[in-house]
Amino acid sequence: PDPVELVDAAETLVDEGFVVLVYTNDDPILARRLDAIGCAAVMPLGSPIGSGMGINNPYNLRIIVEQTSAPVILDAGVGTASDAALAMELGCDGVLAASAVTRAEKPEAMAEAVRKAVEAGRLAFHAGRIPRRLYAQGSTPAEGSADLFDEQA
């Protein structure tokens, strides 16, 4: 959508009392502006609508989630369940997955997969992922392990 016209139209509709669920691109500044004027939900695309390309810019989507008080709903680009899981892991409040379901080889199976992926992604978001590290770090704690070497001998 044209960002200038989008903001103008959304502002007019909010001022006239409409509940505005605004579809937008993944620009964090634009999303913040739409949130500030009172849109009830900000709905950024993950990639072009109907493309099934997933989330092209997870960093912008995460920034939008962090700086927006309105619910954030991923509104385009979902091609499979893992795209929906990633959106939820990034903190989105919801996902629209129309093309992913309706154009799948087995729509009922894809609908179930997306539902489960949304649940898993939301649980993972609330559980909190481990920090990313450049170097390996052992996962077995040393505390409580047997001391097999007698340093006094």
Short mmCIF file of N, CA and C in Angstrom, two decimals:
data_model
loop_
_atom_site.label_atom_id
_atom_site.label_comp_id
_atom_site.label_asym_id
_atom_site.label_seq_id
_atom_site.Cartn_x
_atom_site.Cartn_y
_atom_site.Cartn_z
N PRO A 1 0.82 -1.21 0.00
CA PRO A 1 0.00 0.00 0.00
C PRO A 1 0.85 1.27 0.00
N ASP A 2 0.29 2.32 -0.55
CA ASP A 2 0.94 3.64 -0.57
C ASP A 2 0.96 4.15 0.87
N PRO A 3 2.13 4.32 1.47
CA PRO A 3 2.19 4.66 2.90
C PRO A 3 1.58 6.02 3.24
N VAL A 4 1.74 7.01 2.37
CA VAL A 4 1.19 8.34 2.64
C VAL A 4 -0.33 8.28 2.64
N GLU A 5 -0.90 7.68 1.61
CA GLU A 5 -2.36 7.56 1.52
C GLU A 5 -2.91 6.65 2.61
N LEU A 6 -2.15 5.63 2.97
CA LEU A 6 -2.58 4.71 4.03
C LEU A 6 -2.75 5.43 5.35
N VAL A 7 -1.76 6.24 5.72
CA VAL A 7 -1.84 7.00 6.97
C VAL A 7 -3.01 7.97 6.92
N ASP A 8 -3.17 8.68 5.82
CA ASP A 8 -4.28 9.64 5.69
C ASP A 8 -5.63 8.94 5.81
N ALA A 9 -5.80 7.83 5.10
CA ALA A 9 -7.07 7.10 5.14
C ALA A 9 -7.33 6.52 6.52
N ALA A 10 -6.31 5.93 7.13
CA ALA A 10 -6.48 5.34 8.46
C ALA A 10 -6.85 6.41 9.48
N GLU A 11 -6.19 7.55 9.40
CA GLU A 11 -6.48 8.64 10.35
C GLU A 11 -7.91 9.14 10.19
N THR A 12 -8.36 9.29 8.95
CA THR A 12 -9.73 9.72 8.69
C THR A 12 -10.73 8.71 9.25
N LEU A 13 -10.50 7.43 9.00
CA LEU A 13 -11.42 6.40 9.47
C LEU A 13 -11.45 6.32 10.99
N VAL A 14 -10.29 6.41 11.64
CA VAL A 14 -10.24 6.40 13.10
C VAL A 14 -11.00 7.60 13.65
N ASP A 15 -10.78 8.78 13.06
CA ASP A 15 -11.47 10.00 13.51
C ASP A 15 -12.98 9.89 13.35
N GLU A 16 -13.44 9.13 12.36
CA GLU A 16 -14.87 8.96 12.13
C GLU A 16 -15.47 7.81 12.94
N GLY A 17 -14.65 7.19 13.80
CA GLY A 17 -15.17 6.17 14.70
C GLY A 17 -15.07 4.74 14.22
N PHE A 18 -14.42 4.52 13.11
CA PHE A 18 -14.27 3.15 12.61
C PHE A 18 -13.20 2.40 13.40
N VAL A 19 -13.36 1.09 13.49
CA VAL A 19 -12.32 0.22 14.05
C VAL A 19 -11.44 -0.17 12.86
N VAL A 20 -10.21 0.31 12.88
CA VAL A 20 -9.33 0.15 11.72
C VAL A 20 -8.29 -0.94 12.00
N LEU A 21 -8.36 -1.99 11.20
CA LEU A 21 -7.38 -3.07 11.21
C LEU A 21 -6.55 -2.88 9.94
N VAL A 22 -5.39 -2.28 10.07
CA VAL A 22 -4.69 -1.74 8.91
C VAL A 22 -3.63 -2.71 8.36
N TYR A 23 -3.77 -3.02 7.07
CA TYR A 23 -2.78 -3.81 6.34
C TYR A 23 -1.69 -2.86 5.88
N THR A 24 -0.43 -3.23 6.14
CA THR A 24 0.68 -2.35 5.81
C THR A 24 1.91 -3.15 5.41
N ASN A 25 2.96 -2.44 5.02
CA ASN A 25 4.22 -3.12 4.75
C ASN A 25 4.95 -3.37 6.07
N ASP A 26 6.20 -3.77 6.01
CA ASP A 26 6.93 -4.10 7.24
C ASP A 26 7.85 -2.97 7.72
N ASP A 27 7.47 -1.75 7.45
CA ASP A 27 8.24 -0.58 7.89
C ASP A 27 7.89 -0.25 9.34
N PRO A 28 8.85 -0.36 10.26
CA PRO A 28 8.56 -0.08 11.67
C PRO A 28 8.10 1.35 11.95
N ILE A 29 8.62 2.31 11.21
CA ILE A 29 8.22 3.71 11.42
C ILE A 29 6.77 3.91 11.01
N LEU A 30 6.38 3.34 9.88
CA LEU A 30 5.00 3.43 9.43
C LEU A 30 4.07 2.72 10.42
N ALA A 31 4.47 1.56 10.90
CA ALA A 31 3.65 0.83 11.88
C ALA A 31 3.47 1.64 13.15
N ARG A 32 4.53 2.28 13.61
CA ARG A 32 4.44 3.10 14.82
C ARG A 32 3.47 4.26 14.60
N ARG A 33 3.50 4.85 13.42
CA ARG A 33 2.60 5.96 13.10
C ARG A 33 1.14 5.49 13.07
N LEU A 34 0.89 4.34 12.48
CA LEU A 34 -0.47 3.80 12.42
C LEU A 34 -0.99 3.46 13.81
N ASP A 35 -0.11 2.95 14.64
CA ASP A 35 -0.47 2.66 16.04
C ASP A 35 -0.80 3.96 16.77
N ALA A 36 0.00 4.98 16.56
CA ALA A 36 -0.18 6.26 17.26
C ALA A 36 -1.49 6.95 16.89
N ILE A 37 -1.96 6.76 15.67
CA ILE A 37 -3.22 7.42 15.30
C ILE A 37 -4.44 6.65 15.78
N GLY A 38 -4.22 5.44 16.33
CA GLY A 38 -5.32 4.73 16.95
C GLY A 38 -5.86 3.53 16.21
N CYS A 39 -5.10 2.97 15.29
CA CYS A 39 -5.56 1.75 14.60
C CYS A 39 -5.69 0.63 15.62
N ALA A 40 -6.73 -0.16 15.49
CA ALA A 40 -7.01 -1.23 16.45
C ALA A 40 -6.07 -2.42 16.29
N ALA A 41 -5.50 -2.59 15.12
CA ALA A 41 -4.49 -3.63 14.88
C ALA A 41 -3.60 -3.17 13.74
N VAL A 42 -2.34 -3.54 13.82
CA VAL A 42 -1.38 -3.28 12.74
C VAL A 42 -1.08 -4.64 12.11
N MET A 43 -1.24 -4.71 10.79
CA MET A 43 -1.16 -6.00 10.10
C MET A 43 -0.12 -5.94 8.98
N PRO A 44 1.16 -6.07 9.36
CA PRO A 44 2.22 -6.01 8.35
C PRO A 44 2.30 -7.29 7.52
N LEU A 45 2.82 -7.13 6.31
CA LEU A 45 3.05 -8.30 5.47
C LEU A 45 4.38 -8.95 5.84
N GLY A 46 4.46 -10.24 5.62
CA GLY A 46 5.73 -10.94 5.78
C GLY A 46 6.48 -10.96 4.45
N SER A 47 5.72 -11.03 3.38
CA SER A 47 6.20 -10.97 2.00
C SER A 47 4.96 -10.69 1.15
N PRO A 48 5.11 -10.50 -0.16
CA PRO A 48 3.94 -10.15 -0.97
C PRO A 48 2.77 -11.12 -0.77
N ILE A 49 1.57 -10.56 -0.75
CA ILE A 49 0.37 -11.33 -0.50
C ILE A 49 0.22 -12.46 -1.53
N GLY A 50 -0.07 -13.64 -1.04
CA GLY A 50 -0.26 -14.80 -1.90
C GLY A 50 1.03 -15.43 -2.40
N SER A 51 2.18 -14.87 -2.03
CA SER A 51 3.46 -15.38 -2.55
C SER A 51 3.92 -16.64 -1.85
N GLY A 52 3.53 -16.83 -0.60
CA GLY A 52 4.00 -17.98 0.16
C GLY A 52 5.48 -17.94 0.47
N MET A 53 6.09 -16.75 0.38
CA MET A 53 7.54 -16.62 0.59
C MET A 53 7.93 -16.49 2.06
N GLY A 54 6.97 -16.52 2.96
CA GLY A 54 7.29 -16.45 4.38
C GLY A 54 7.60 -15.03 4.84
N ILE A 55 8.41 -14.93 5.89
CA ILE A 55 8.75 -13.64 6.47
C ILE A 55 10.10 -13.21 5.93
N ASN A 56 10.10 -12.23 5.02
CA ASN A 56 11.33 -11.77 4.39
C ASN A 56 12.23 -10.98 5.34
N ASN A 57 11.64 -10.26 6.28
CA ASN A 57 12.45 -9.43 7.17
C ASN A 57 12.00 -9.62 8.62
N PRO A 58 12.46 -10.68 9.26
CA PRO A 58 12.04 -10.93 10.65
C PRO A 58 12.48 -9.82 11.61
N TYR A 59 13.55 -9.12 11.27
CA TYR A 59 14.04 -8.06 12.16
C TYR A 59 13.04 -6.90 12.22
N ASN A 60 12.53 -6.48 11.07
CA ASN A 60 11.53 -5.41 11.07
C ASN A 60 10.26 -5.85 11.78
N LEU A 61 9.85 -7.09 11.56
CA LEU A 61 8.64 -7.59 12.21
C LEU A 61 8.81 -7.57 13.73
N ARG A 62 9.97 -7.97 14.21
CA ARG A 62 10.23 -7.95 15.66
C ARG A 62 10.21 -6.52 16.20
N ILE A 63 10.77 -5.58 15.46
CA ILE A 63 10.76 -4.17 15.88
C ILE A 63 9.32 -3.67 15.95
N ILE A 64 8.52 -4.01 14.96
CA ILE A 64 7.11 -3.59 14.96
C ILE A 64 6.41 -4.13 16.20
N VAL A 65 6.63 -5.39 16.52
CA VAL A 65 6.01 -6.00 17.71
C VAL A 65 6.44 -5.25 18.97
N GLU A 66 7.72 -4.95 19.08
CA GLU A 66 8.25 -4.31 20.29
C GLU A 66 7.75 -2.89 20.48
N GLN A 67 7.49 -2.16 19.41
CA GLN A 67 7.16 -0.75 19.55
C GLN A 67 5.67 -0.44 19.35
N THR A 68 4.85 -1.44 19.13
CA THR A 68 3.44 -1.23 18.84
C THR A 68 2.59 -1.70 20.00
N SER A 69 1.67 -0.83 20.43
CA SER A 69 0.78 -1.22 21.53
C SER A 69 -0.45 -1.98 21.02
N ALA A 70 -0.84 -1.72 19.78
CA ALA A 70 -1.97 -2.45 19.18
C ALA A 70 -1.53 -3.88 18.84
N PRO A 71 -2.47 -4.81 18.75
CA PRO A 71 -2.10 -6.16 18.32
C PRO A 71 -1.43 -6.13 16.94
N VAL A 72 -0.44 -7.00 16.76
CA VAL A 72 0.26 -7.14 15.48
C VAL A 72 -0.11 -8.50 14.90
N ILE A 73 -0.67 -8.47 13.69
CA ILE A 73 -1.13 -9.69 13.03
C ILE A 73 -0.42 -9.80 11.69
N LEU A 74 0.35 -10.86 11.49
CA LEU A 74 1.01 -11.07 10.21
C LEU A 74 -0.06 -11.32 9.16
N ASP A 75 -0.04 -10.53 8.08
CA ASP A 75 -1.17 -10.54 7.16
C ASP A 75 -0.87 -11.03 5.76
N ALA A 76 0.34 -11.39 5.41
CA ALA A 76 0.57 -11.85 4.04
C ALA A 76 1.89 -12.59 3.96
N GLY A 77 1.95 -13.54 3.03
CA GLY A 77 3.18 -14.23 2.74
C GLY A 77 3.33 -15.60 3.34
N VAL A 78 2.44 -15.98 4.26
CA VAL A 78 2.55 -17.29 4.90
C VAL A 78 2.34 -18.37 3.84
N GLY A 79 3.31 -19.30 3.76
CA GLY A 79 3.22 -20.37 2.78
C GLY A 79 3.07 -21.74 3.41
N THR A 80 3.47 -21.85 4.68
CA THR A 80 3.40 -23.12 5.38
C THR A 80 3.40 -22.87 6.88
N ALA A 81 3.23 -23.92 7.64
CA ALA A 81 3.08 -23.80 9.09
C ALA A 81 4.30 -23.16 9.76
N SER A 82 5.49 -23.46 9.29
CA SER A 82 6.68 -22.90 9.94
C SER A 82 6.73 -21.38 9.84
N ASP A 83 6.14 -20.80 8.79
CA ASP A 83 6.07 -19.34 8.69
C ASP A 83 5.20 -18.78 9.81
N ALA A 84 4.09 -19.45 10.08
CA ALA A 84 3.20 -19.02 11.16
C ALA A 84 3.88 -19.16 12.51
N ALA A 85 4.62 -20.25 12.71
CA ALA A 85 5.35 -20.44 13.97
C ALA A 85 6.37 -19.33 14.18
N LEU A 86 7.11 -18.98 13.13
CA LEU A 86 8.11 -17.91 13.25
C LEU A 86 7.45 -16.59 13.61
N ALA A 87 6.33 -16.27 12.97
CA ALA A 87 5.63 -15.02 13.28
C ALA A 87 5.27 -14.96 14.75
N MET A 88 4.78 -16.05 15.28
CA MET A 88 4.40 -16.08 16.70
C MET A 88 5.63 -16.04 17.60
N GLU A 89 6.72 -16.70 17.21
CA GLU A 89 7.96 -16.65 17.98
C GLU A 89 8.51 -15.23 18.03
N LEU A 90 8.27 -14.46 16.99
CA LEU A 90 8.71 -13.06 16.95
C LEU A 90 7.82 -12.15 17.78
N GLY A 91 6.69 -12.68 18.25
CA GLY A 91 5.82 -11.91 19.13
C GLY A 91 4.52 -11.44 18.53
N CYS A 92 4.22 -11.84 17.30
CA CYS A 92 2.94 -11.44 16.71
C CYS A 92 1.79 -11.98 17.55
N ASP A 93 0.68 -11.26 17.51
CA ASP A 93 -0.52 -11.66 18.25
C ASP A 93 -1.39 -12.62 17.45
N GLY A 94 -1.16 -12.69 16.16
CA GLY A 94 -1.95 -13.57 15.31
C GLY A 94 -1.35 -13.64 13.92
N VAL A 95 -1.90 -14.54 13.11
CA VAL A 95 -1.42 -14.78 11.75
C VAL A 95 -2.62 -15.03 10.85
N LEU A 96 -2.63 -14.42 9.67
CA LEU A 96 -3.61 -14.77 8.64
C LEU A 96 -2.91 -15.69 7.66
N ALA A 97 -3.51 -16.81 7.37
CA ALA A 97 -2.85 -17.81 6.52
C ALA A 97 -3.80 -18.33 5.44
N ALA A 98 -4.55 -17.44 4.83
CA ALA A 98 -5.56 -17.85 3.86
C ALA A 98 -4.97 -18.65 2.71
N SER A 99 -4.02 -18.08 1.98
CA SER A 99 -3.46 -18.78 0.82
C SER A 99 -2.74 -20.05 1.21
N ALA A 100 -2.03 -20.02 2.34
CA ALA A 100 -1.31 -21.22 2.79
C ALA A 100 -2.26 -22.39 2.98
N VAL A 101 -3.46 -22.11 3.43
CA VAL A 101 -4.45 -23.17 3.66
C VAL A 101 -5.22 -23.48 2.39
N THR A 102 -5.79 -22.47 1.75
CA THR A 102 -6.68 -22.73 0.62
C THR A 102 -5.95 -23.25 -0.61
N ARG A 103 -4.66 -22.93 -0.75
CA ARG A 103 -3.91 -23.38 -1.93
C ARG A 103 -3.01 -24.57 -1.64
N ALA A 104 -3.07 -25.11 -0.44
CA ALA A 104 -2.27 -26.30 -0.09
C ALA A 104 -2.82 -27.53 -0.81
N GLU A 105 -1.98 -28.53 -0.99
CA GLU A 105 -2.45 -29.78 -1.59
C GLU A 105 -3.53 -30.42 -0.74
N LYS A 106 -3.39 -30.32 0.58
CA LYS A 106 -4.37 -30.87 1.52
C LYS A 106 -4.75 -29.76 2.50
N PRO A 107 -5.75 -28.93 2.14
CA PRO A 107 -6.09 -27.77 2.96
C PRO A 107 -6.43 -28.08 4.42
N GLU A 108 -7.16 -29.17 4.67
CA GLU A 108 -7.51 -29.48 6.06
C GLU A 108 -6.27 -29.81 6.88
N ALA A 109 -5.34 -30.54 6.30
CA ALA A 109 -4.10 -30.88 7.00
C ALA A 109 -3.27 -29.62 7.24
N MET A 110 -3.22 -28.72 6.25
CA MET A 110 -2.45 -27.48 6.43
C MET A 110 -3.09 -26.60 7.49
N ALA A 111 -4.42 -26.55 7.52
CA ALA A 111 -5.09 -25.75 8.55
C ALA A 111 -4.72 -26.26 9.94
N GLU A 112 -4.71 -27.57 10.12
CA GLU A 112 -4.32 -28.14 11.41
C GLU A 112 -2.86 -27.84 11.72
N ALA A 113 -2.00 -27.95 10.72
CA ALA A 113 -0.57 -27.67 10.92
C ALA A 113 -0.35 -26.22 11.32
N VAL A 114 -1.04 -25.30 10.67
CA VAL A 114 -0.90 -23.87 11.00
C VAL A 114 -1.41 -23.62 12.41
N ARG A 115 -2.53 -24.22 12.78
CA ARG A 115 -3.05 -24.04 14.14
C ARG A 115 -2.03 -24.49 15.17
N LYS A 116 -1.47 -25.66 14.97
CA LYS A 116 -0.48 -26.18 15.92
C LYS A 116 0.80 -25.34 15.91
N ALA A 117 1.18 -24.84 14.75
CA ALA A 117 2.38 -24.00 14.65
C ALA A 117 2.18 -22.68 15.39
N VAL A 118 0.99 -22.11 15.28
CA VAL A 118 0.69 -20.87 16.00
C VAL A 118 0.78 -21.12 17.50
N GLU A 119 0.23 -22.22 17.96
CA GLU A 119 0.31 -22.55 19.40
C GLU A 119 1.76 -22.74 19.83
N ALA A 120 2.53 -23.49 19.04
CA ALA A 120 3.93 -23.75 19.39
C ALA A 120 4.75 -22.46 19.37
N GLY A 121 4.53 -21.63 18.37
CA GLY A 121 5.26 -20.37 18.28
C GLY A 121 4.96 -19.43 19.43
N ARG A 122 3.70 -19.39 19.82
CA ARG A 122 3.33 -18.53 20.96
C ARG A 122 3.94 -19.04 22.26
N LEU A 123 3.91 -20.35 22.46
CA LEU A 123 4.54 -20.94 23.65
C LEU A 123 6.03 -20.64 23.66
N ALA A 124 6.68 -20.77 22.52
CA ALA A 124 8.12 -20.50 22.43
C ALA A 124 8.42 -19.03 22.73
N PHE A 125 7.58 -18.13 22.23
CA PHE A 125 7.77 -16.70 22.50
C PHE A 125 7.72 -16.43 24.00
N HIS A 126 6.73 -17.00 24.66
CA HIS A 126 6.59 -16.77 26.11
C HIS A 126 7.65 -17.51 26.92
N ALA A 127 8.15 -18.63 26.39
CA ALA A 127 9.21 -19.37 27.09
C ALA A 127 10.53 -18.62 27.03
N GLY A 128 10.77 -17.89 25.97
CA GLY A 128 11.99 -17.12 25.81
C GLY A 128 13.12 -17.95 25.26
N ARG A 129 13.57 -17.60 24.09
CA ARG A 129 14.66 -18.36 23.46
C ARG A 129 15.99 -18.06 24.16
N ILE A 130 16.94 -18.96 24.00
CA ILE A 130 18.26 -18.72 24.57
C ILE A 130 18.94 -17.64 23.72
N PRO A 131 19.88 -16.91 24.31
CA PRO A 131 20.59 -15.89 23.53
C PRO A 131 21.42 -16.55 22.42
N ARG A 132 21.52 -15.87 21.29
CA ARG A 132 22.38 -16.36 20.22
C ARG A 132 23.83 -16.04 20.60
N ARG A 133 24.71 -16.96 20.32
CA ARG A 133 26.13 -16.79 20.66
C ARG A 133 26.98 -17.09 19.43
N LEU A 134 28.10 -16.40 19.34
CA LEU A 134 29.03 -16.63 18.25
C LEU A 134 29.80 -17.93 18.46
N TYR A 135 30.08 -18.25 19.73
CA TYR A 135 30.88 -19.43 20.05
C TYR A 135 30.05 -20.45 20.82
N ALA A 136 30.50 -21.69 20.76
CA ALA A 136 29.82 -22.77 21.46
C ALA A 136 29.93 -22.59 22.97
N GLN A 137 28.93 -23.08 23.66
CA GLN A 137 28.93 -23.07 25.12
C GLN A 137 28.31 -24.39 25.58
N GLY A 138 29.05 -25.14 26.41
CA GLY A 138 28.55 -26.42 26.88
C GLY A 138 27.20 -26.29 27.55
N SER A 139 26.39 -27.32 27.40
CA SER A 139 25.05 -27.26 27.99
C SER A 139 24.91 -28.09 29.25
N THR A 140 25.92 -28.87 29.60
CA THR A 140 25.87 -29.67 30.82
C THR A 140 26.51 -28.89 31.96
N PRO A 141 25.76 -28.60 33.02
CA PRO A 141 26.35 -27.83 34.12
C PRO A 141 27.41 -28.64 34.86
N ALA A 142 28.47 -27.98 35.29
CA ALA A 142 29.54 -28.64 36.04
C ALA A 142 29.14 -28.85 37.49
N GLU A 143 28.25 -28.01 37.99
CA GLU A 143 27.81 -28.10 39.38
C GLU A 143 27.12 -29.44 39.63
N GLY A 144 27.53 -30.11 40.70
CA GLY A 144 26.90 -31.37 41.07
C GLY A 144 27.51 -32.59 40.39
N SER A 145 28.51 -32.39 39.55
CA SER A 145 29.13 -33.55 38.89
C SER A 145 30.21 -34.14 39.79
N ALA A 146 30.50 -35.40 39.58
CA ALA A 146 31.49 -36.11 40.40
C ALA A 146 32.89 -35.58 40.12
N ASP A 147 33.69 -35.46 41.17
CA ASP A 147 35.09 -35.06 41.02
C ASP A 147 35.90 -36.34 40.89
N LEU A 148 36.33 -36.67 39.69
CA LEU A 148 36.99 -37.94 39.42
C LEU A 148 38.51 -37.87 39.54
N PHE A 149 39.03 -36.69 39.76
CA PHE A 149 40.47 -36.53 39.85
C PHE A 149 40.86 -36.09 41.25
N ASP A 150 41.77 -36.81 41.85
CA ASP A 150 42.26 -36.45 43.18
C ASP A 150 43.50 -35.59 42.98
N GLU A 151 43.33 -34.29 43.14
CA GLU A 151 44.43 -33.36 42.89
C GLU A 151 45.52 -33.46 43.95
N GLN A 152 45.29 -34.11 45.09
CA GLN A 152 46.30 -34.22 46.15
C GLN A 152 47.23 -35.40 45.93
N ALA A 153 46.94 -36.29 45.03
CA ALA A 153 47.77 -37.50 44.83
C ALA A 153 49.02 -37.21 44.05
#
